[in-house]
GROMACS .gro file of N, CA and C in nm:
model
  330
    1MET      N    1   1.642  -3.328  -0.278
    1MET     CA    2   1.585  -3.393  -0.395
    1MET      C    3   1.434  -3.372  -0.395
    2ARG      N    4   1.381  -3.336  -0.507
    2ARG     CA    5   1.239  -3.308  -0.520
    2ARG      C    6   1.161  -3.438  -0.540
    3LYS      N    7   1.048  -3.449  -0.469
    3LYS     CA    8   0.964  -3.568  -0.483
    3LYS      C    9   0.902  -3.573  -0.621
    4LYS      N   10   0.893  -3.692  -0.675
    4LYS     CA   11   0.824  -3.709  -0.802
    4LYS      C   12   0.675  -3.692  -0.777
    5ARG      N   13   0.611  -3.614  -0.859
    5ARG     CA   14   0.468  -3.592  -0.845
    5ARG      C   15   0.391  -3.711  -0.900
    6TYR      N   16   0.283  -3.740  -0.834
    6TYR     CA   17   0.198  -3.851  -0.873
    6TYR      C   18   0.121  -3.819  -1.000
    7SER      N   19   0.119  -3.912  -1.089
    7SER     CA   20   0.039  -3.896  -1.210
    7SER      C   21  -0.044  -4.023  -1.230
    8ILE      N   22  -0.174  -4.008  -1.231
    8ILE     CA   23  -0.264  -4.122  -1.247
    8ILE      C   24  -0.245  -4.188  -1.383
    9VAL      N   25  -0.195  -4.112  -1.481
    9VAL     CA   26  -0.176  -4.164  -1.616
    9VAL      C   27  -0.065  -4.268  -1.620
   10GLU      N   28   0.034  -4.254  -1.533
   10GLU     CA   29   0.148  -4.346  -1.535
   10GLU      C   30   0.117  -4.483  -1.475
   11ASP      N   31   0.013  -4.493  -1.395
   11ASP     CA   32  -0.018  -4.617  -1.326
   11ASP      C   33  -0.099  -4.713  -1.413
   12LYS      N   34  -0.082  -4.840  -1.381
   12LYS     CA   35  -0.167  -4.940  -1.443
   12LYS      C   36  -0.304  -4.933  -1.378
   13GLU      N   37  -0.405  -4.970  -1.452
   13GLU     CA   38  -0.543  -4.955  -1.405
   13GLU      C   39  -0.568  -5.024  -1.272
   14GLU      N   40  -0.514  -5.143  -1.251
   14GLU     CA   41  -0.544  -5.218  -1.129
   14GLU      C   42  -0.474  -5.160  -1.005
   15ASN      N   43  -0.376  -5.073  -1.021
   15ASN     CA   44  -0.302  -5.019  -0.908
   15ASN      C   45  -0.333  -4.873  -0.876
   16ILE      N   46  -0.425  -4.811  -0.947
   16ILE     CA   47  -0.451  -4.668  -0.932
   16ILE      C   48  -0.487  -4.633  -0.788
   17MET      N   49  -0.581  -4.703  -0.728
   17MET     CA   50  -0.628  -4.669  -0.594
   17MET      C   51  -0.518  -4.688  -0.490
   18ASP      N   52  -0.444  -4.798  -0.497
   18ASP     CA   53  -0.337  -4.821  -0.400
   18ASP      C   54  -0.233  -4.710  -0.406
   19HIS      N   55  -0.193  -4.672  -0.525
   19HIS     CA   56  -0.092  -4.568  -0.539
   19HIS      C   57  -0.145  -4.432  -0.496
   20ALA      N   58  -0.269  -4.402  -0.529
   20ALA     CA   59  -0.326  -4.273  -0.492
   20ALA      C   60  -0.332  -4.259  -0.340
   21ILE      N   61  -0.379  -4.361  -0.272
   21ILE     CA   62  -0.387  -4.356  -0.125
   21ILE      C   63  -0.248  -4.344  -0.065
   22GLU      N   64  -0.155  -4.422  -0.113
   22GLU     CA   65  -0.017  -4.417  -0.062
   22GLU      C   66   0.046  -4.281  -0.087
   23ASN      N   67   0.030  -4.229  -0.207
   23ASN     CA   68   0.087  -4.098  -0.239
   23ASN      C   69   0.022  -3.985  -0.161
   24LEU      N   70  -0.109  -3.994  -0.139
   24LEU     CA   71  -0.179  -3.894  -0.058
   24LEU      C   72  -0.127  -3.899   0.085
   25PHE      N   73  -0.113  -4.018   0.140
   25PHE     CA   74  -0.063  -4.035   0.277
   25PHE      C   75   0.080  -3.984   0.290
   26ASN      N   76   0.163  -4.014   0.193
   26ASN     CA   77   0.305  -3.976   0.199
   26ASN      C   78   0.332  -3.831   0.161
   27GLY      N   79   0.230  -3.760   0.118
   27GLY     CA   80   0.247  -3.619   0.087
   27GLY      C   81   0.286  -3.589  -0.057
   28ALA      N   82   0.291  -3.691  -0.142
   28ALA     CA   83   0.325  -3.668  -0.282
   28ALA      C   84   0.211  -3.599  -0.355
   29ILE      N   85   0.090  -3.616  -0.304
   29ILE     CA   86  -0.026  -3.545  -0.358
   29ILE      C   87  -0.067  -3.444  -0.253
   30TYR      N   88  -0.067  -3.318  -0.292
   30TYR     CA   89  -0.110  -3.212  -0.203
   30TYR      C   90  -0.206  -3.125  -0.281
   31PRO      N   91  -0.336  -3.156  -0.272
   31PRO     CA   92  -0.435  -3.091  -0.358
   31PRO      C   93  -0.434  -2.939  -0.353
   32ALA      N   94  -0.407  -2.880  -0.240
   32ALA     CA   95  -0.415  -2.735  -0.228
   32ALA      C   96  -0.302  -2.662  -0.300
   33GLU      N   97  -0.196  -2.731  -0.336
   33GLU     CA   98  -0.082  -2.660  -0.396
   33GLU      C   99  -0.106  -2.618  -0.540
   34LYS      N  100  -0.198  -2.679  -0.608
   34LYS     CA  101  -0.222  -2.647  -0.749
   34LYS      C  102  -0.358  -2.583  -0.771
   35VAL      N  103  -0.417  -2.533  -0.665
   35VAL     CA  104  -0.552  -2.481  -0.673
   35VAL      C  105  -0.559  -2.341  -0.735
   36LEU      N  106  -0.456  -2.265  -0.725
   36LEU     CA  107  -0.460  -2.127  -0.771
   36LEU      C  108  -0.482  -2.118  -0.922
   37PRO      N  109  -0.584  -2.046  -0.961
   37PRO     CA  110  -0.609  -2.029  -1.105
   37PRO      C  111  -0.497  -1.948  -1.171
   38ARG      N  112  -0.479  -1.971  -1.297
   38ARG     CA  113  -0.374  -1.900  -1.372
   38ARG      C  114  -0.435  -1.807  -1.477
   39ASP      N  115  -0.567  -1.793  -1.476
   39ASP     CA  116  -0.628  -1.711  -1.580
   39ASP      C  117  -0.611  -1.562  -1.551
   40SER      N  118  -0.629  -1.482  -1.654
   40SER     CA  119  -0.606  -1.338  -1.644
   40SER      C  120  -0.704  -1.270  -1.548
   41GLU      N  121  -0.825  -1.321  -1.537
   41GLU     CA  122  -0.923  -1.263  -1.446
   41GLU      C  123  -0.878  -1.277  -1.300
   42TYR      N  124  -0.825  -1.392  -1.266
   42TYR     CA  125  -0.775  -1.415  -1.130
   42TYR      C  126  -0.654  -1.325  -1.101
   43ILE      N  127  -0.561  -1.320  -1.195
   43ILE     CA  128  -0.440  -1.239  -1.177
   43ILE      C  129  -0.476  -1.092  -1.163
   44GLU      N  130  -0.571  -1.045  -1.242
   44GLU     CA  131  -0.615  -0.906  -1.233
   44GLU      C  132  -0.681  -0.878  -1.097
   45ALA      N  133  -0.758  -0.973  -1.047
   45ALA     CA  134  -0.822  -0.956  -0.915
   45ALA      C  135  -0.717  -0.947  -0.804
   46ILE      N  136  -0.611  -1.025  -0.815
   46ILE     CA  137  -0.503  -1.019  -0.716
   46ILE      C  138  -0.433  -0.883  -0.723
   47ARG      N  139  -0.405  -0.837  -0.843
   47ARG     CA  140  -0.341  -0.705  -0.858
   47ARG      C  141  -0.429  -0.594  -0.799
   48ARG      N  142  -0.558  -0.601  -0.827
   48ARG     CA  143  -0.652  -0.500  -0.774
   48ARG      C  144  -0.656  -0.506  -0.621
   49GLN      N  145  -0.658  -0.625  -0.568
   49GLN     CA  146  -0.658  -0.642  -0.423
   49GLN      C  147  -0.534  -0.578  -0.360
   50CYS      N  148  -0.419  -0.600  -0.418
   50CYS     CA  149  -0.294  -0.541  -0.367
   50CYS      C  150  -0.297  -0.389  -0.378
   51LYS      N  151  -0.346  -0.340  -0.489
   51LYS     CA  152  -0.354  -0.195  -0.510
   51LYS      C  153  -0.446  -0.130  -0.406
   52LEU      N  154  -0.561  -0.193  -0.383
   52LEU     CA  155  -0.654  -0.140  -0.283
   52LEU      C  156  -0.595  -0.145  -0.142
   53ALA      N  157  -0.524  -0.251  -0.111
   53ALA     CA  158  -0.459  -0.262   0.020
   53ALA      C  159  -0.356  -0.150   0.037
   54ASP      N  160  -0.279  -0.123  -0.067
   54ASP     CA  161  -0.181  -0.013  -0.061
   54ASP      C  162  -0.250   0.121  -0.039
   55GLN      N  163  -0.361   0.143  -0.110
   55GLN     CA  164  -0.434   0.269  -0.094
   55GLN      C  165  -0.490   0.283   0.048
   56LEU      N  166  -0.545   0.177   0.101
   56LEU     CA  167  -0.598   0.181   0.237
   56LEU      C  168  -0.487   0.208   0.339
   57GLU      N  169  -0.374   0.146   0.317
   57GLU     CA  170  -0.261   0.165   0.410
   57GLU      C  171  -0.216   0.311   0.413
   58LYS      N  172  -0.219   0.376   0.297
   58LYS     CA  173  -0.179   0.516   0.288
   58LYS      C  174  -0.284   0.610   0.348
   59ARG      N  175  -0.412   0.576   0.333
   59ARG     CA  176  -0.519   0.666   0.377
   59ARG      C  177  -0.559   0.651   0.524
   60LEU      N  178  -0.546   0.531   0.576
   60LEU     CA  179  -0.594   0.505   0.712
   60LEU      C  180  -0.484   0.528   0.815
   61LYS      N  181  -0.527   0.555   0.936
   61LYS     CA  182  -0.434   0.559   1.048
   61LYS      C  183  -0.382   0.418   1.070
   62ALA      N  184  -0.265   0.408   1.129
   62ALA     CA  185  -0.202   0.277   1.150
   62ALA      C  186  -0.292   0.182   1.226
   63GLU      N  187  -0.357   0.232   1.331
   63GLU     CA  188  -0.444   0.144   1.412
   63GLU      C  189  -0.567   0.098   1.333
   64ASP      N  190  -0.618   0.184   1.246
   64ASP     CA  191  -0.733   0.146   1.163
   64ASP      C  192  -0.692   0.044   1.056
   65TYR      N  193  -0.573   0.064   1.000
   65TYR     CA  194  -0.527  -0.031   0.899
   65TYR      C  195  -0.500  -0.168   0.961
   66LYS      N  196  -0.456  -0.169   1.088
   66LYS     CA  197  -0.437  -0.297   1.157
   66LYS      C  198  -0.568  -0.373   1.167
   67LEU      N  199  -0.678  -0.299   1.190
   67LEU     CA  200  -0.809  -0.363   1.195
   67LEU      C  201  -0.846  -0.423   1.060
   68VAL      N  202  -0.815  -0.352   0.953
   68VAL     CA  203  -0.841  -0.404   0.819
   68VAL      C  204  -0.760  -0.531   0.795
   69GLU      N  205  -0.634  -0.529   0.834
   69GLU     CA  206  -0.550  -0.648   0.818
   69GLU      C  207  -0.604  -0.766   0.899
   70GLU      N  208  -0.648  -0.737   1.021
   70GLU     CA  209  -0.703  -0.842   1.106
   70GLU      C  210  -0.830  -0.901   1.044
   71MET      N  211  -0.914  -0.813   0.988
   71MET     CA  212  -1.035  -0.860   0.921
   71MET      C  213  -0.999  -0.949   0.801
   72CYS      N  214  -0.898  -0.908   0.725
   72CYS     CA  215  -0.854  -0.989   0.610
   72CYS      C  216  -0.799  -1.124   0.655
   73ASP      N  217  -0.727  -1.125   0.767
   73ASP     CA  218  -0.676  -1.252   0.821
   73ASP      C  219  -0.791  -1.344   0.862
   74CYS      N  220  -0.894  -1.287   0.923
   74CYS     CA  221  -1.012  -1.365   0.962
   74CYS      C  222  -1.082  -1.420   0.838
   75GLU      N  223  -1.095  -1.338   0.737
   75GLU     CA  224  -1.158  -1.382   0.612
   75GLU      C  225  -1.078  -1.496   0.549
   76ALA      N  226  -0.946  -1.485   0.551
   76ALA     CA  227  -0.861  -1.591   0.496
   76ALA      C  228  -0.879  -1.721   0.576
   77ALA      N  229  -0.889  -1.709   0.708
   77ALA     CA  230  -0.910  -1.828   0.791
   77ALA      C  231  -1.044  -1.894   0.759
   78VAL      N  232  -1.147  -1.813   0.740
   78VAL     CA  233  -1.279  -1.866   0.703
   78VAL      C  234  -1.271  -1.937   0.568
   79GLN      N  235  -1.204  -1.874   0.471
   79GLN     CA  236  -1.191  -1.934   0.339
   79GLN      C  237  -1.111  -2.064   0.342
   80ASP      N  238  -1.008  -2.069   0.428
   80ASP     CA  239  -0.931  -2.193   0.444
   80ASP      C  240  -1.019  -2.306   0.496
   81LYS      N  241  -1.100  -2.275   0.596
   81LYS     CA  242  -1.190  -2.376   0.653
   81LYS      C  243  -1.292  -2.422   0.548
   82GLN      N  244  -1.345  -2.326   0.471
   82GLN     CA  245  -1.441  -2.362   0.367
   82GLN      C  246  -1.375  -2.449   0.260
   83ALA      N  247  -1.255  -2.412   0.219
   83ALA     CA  248  -1.184  -2.490   0.116
   83ALA      C  249  -1.160  -2.633   0.164
   84PHE      N  250  -1.122  -2.647   0.292
   84PHE     CA  251  -1.100  -2.781   0.345
   84PHE      C  252  -1.230  -2.861   0.345
   85GLU      N  253  -1.339  -2.797   0.385
   85GLU     CA  254  -1.468  -2.867   0.389
   85GLU      C  255  -1.513  -2.906   0.249
   86PHE      N  256  -1.493  -2.818   0.152
   86PHE     CA  257  -1.527  -2.851   0.013
   86PHE      C  258  -1.443  -2.970  -0.034
   87PHE      N  259  -1.315  -2.968  -0.002
   87PHE     CA  260  -1.226  -3.079  -0.041
   87PHE      C  261  -1.271  -3.208   0.027
   88ARG      N  262  -1.296  -3.201   0.158
   88ARG     CA  263  -1.335  -3.320   0.234
   88ARG      C  264  -1.463  -3.381   0.177
   89ARG      N  265  -1.561  -3.297   0.151
   89ARG     CA  266  -1.688  -3.348   0.099
   89ARG      C  267  -1.674  -3.400  -0.043
   90GLY      N  268  -1.595  -3.331  -0.124
   90GLY     CA  269  -1.572  -3.377  -0.261
   90GLY      C  270  -1.499  -3.510  -0.265
   91LEU      N  271  -1.397  -3.523  -0.181
   91LEU     CA  272  -1.322  -3.649  -0.174
   91LEU      C  273  -1.413  -3.761  -0.125
   92SER      N  274  -1.494  -3.733  -0.025
   92SER     CA  275  -1.587  -3.833   0.027
   92SER      C  276  -1.685  -3.878  -0.081
   93LEU      N  277  -1.741  -3.784  -0.154
   93LEU     CA  278  -1.833  -3.818  -0.262
   93LEU      C  279  -1.762  -3.901  -0.369
   94GLY      N  280  -1.642  -3.858  -0.406
   94GLY     CA  281  -1.566  -3.933  -0.507
   94GLY      C  282  -1.537  -4.075  -0.464
   95LEU      N  283  -1.500  -4.093  -0.338
   95LEU     CA  284  -1.473  -4.228  -0.288
   95LEU      C  285  -1.600  -4.313  -0.285
   96CYS      N  286  -1.711  -4.251  -0.246
   96CYS     CA  287  -1.839  -4.324  -0.247
   96CYS      C  288  -1.875  -4.368  -0.389
   97LEU      N  289  -1.857  -4.279  -0.485
   97LEU     CA  290  -1.887  -4.314  -0.624
   97LEU      C  291  -1.797  -4.426  -0.674
   98MET      N  292  -1.670  -4.419  -0.639
   98MET     CA  293  -1.577  -4.525  -0.681
   98MET      C  294  -1.615  -4.658  -0.616
   99TRP      N  295  -1.653  -4.654  -0.489
   99TRP     CA  296  -1.692  -4.775  -0.419
   99TRP      C  297  -1.815  -4.838  -0.485
  100GLU      N  298  -1.915  -4.755  -0.516
  100GLU     CA  299  -2.035  -4.806  -0.582
  100GLU      C  300  -2.002  -4.863  -0.720
  101ALA      N  301  -1.916  -4.796  -0.793
  101ALA     CA  302  -1.877  -4.845  -0.926
  101ALA      C  303  -1.805  -4.979  -0.914
  102LYS      N  304  -1.720  -4.992  -0.815
  102LYS     CA  305  -1.647  -5.118  -0.793
  102LYS      C  306  -1.745  -5.229  -0.759
  103GLU      N  307  -1.841  -5.199  -0.672
  103GLU     CA  308  -1.942  -5.300  -0.637
  103GLU      C  309  -2.023  -5.343  -0.758
  104CYS      N  310  -2.059  -5.247  -0.844
  104CYS     CA  311  -2.133  -5.281  -0.966
  104CYS      C  312  -2.050  -5.372  -1.056
  105LEU      N  313  -1.922  -5.340  -1.070
  105LEU     CA  314  -1.835  -5.423  -1.153
  105LEU      C  315  -1.818  -5.562  -1.093
  106ASP      N  316  -1.804  -5.568  -0.960
  106ASP     CA  317  -1.787  -5.697  -0.892
  106ASP      C  318  -1.911  -5.784  -0.908
  107THR      N  319  -2.030  -5.725  -0.895
  107THR     CA  320  -2.153  -5.805  -0.907
  107THR      C  321  -2.179  -5.846  -1.051
  108SER      N  322  -2.141  -5.761  -1.147
  108SER     CA  323  -2.164  -5.801  -1.287
  108SER      C  324  -2.063  -5.904  -1.334
  109ALA      N  325  -1.944  -5.907  -1.273
  109ALA     CA  326  -1.842  -6.004  -1.310
  109ALA      C  327  -1.866  -6.139  -1.244
  110GLY      N  328  -1.933  -6.139  -1.132
  110GLY     CA  329  -1.945  -6.262  -1.056
  110GLY      C  330  -2.082  -6.311  -1.057
   0.00000   0.00000   0.00000
């Protein structure tokens, strides 16, 4: 059975944060799964990347192509670490902003 995806629109205003934290913890929200762009520029870049990889595989010796693959794997690992850091910092900033907004609302109400 497929998990129901979290939608902030479905929640009542007072429960948004509780549900978001719970859904994030339980895995219902997985930010990296929807990150891939769907625009034509991105798709064309992927096609070009595959085409170039095929050309390199045909032109290079097997041992040289292995080095290219290893370099690409390293680049992917670097990009994964960067993406995580961007996410971590963005989430931290967002939480700080929400906390400050809540404090402002609490002080103006009381």
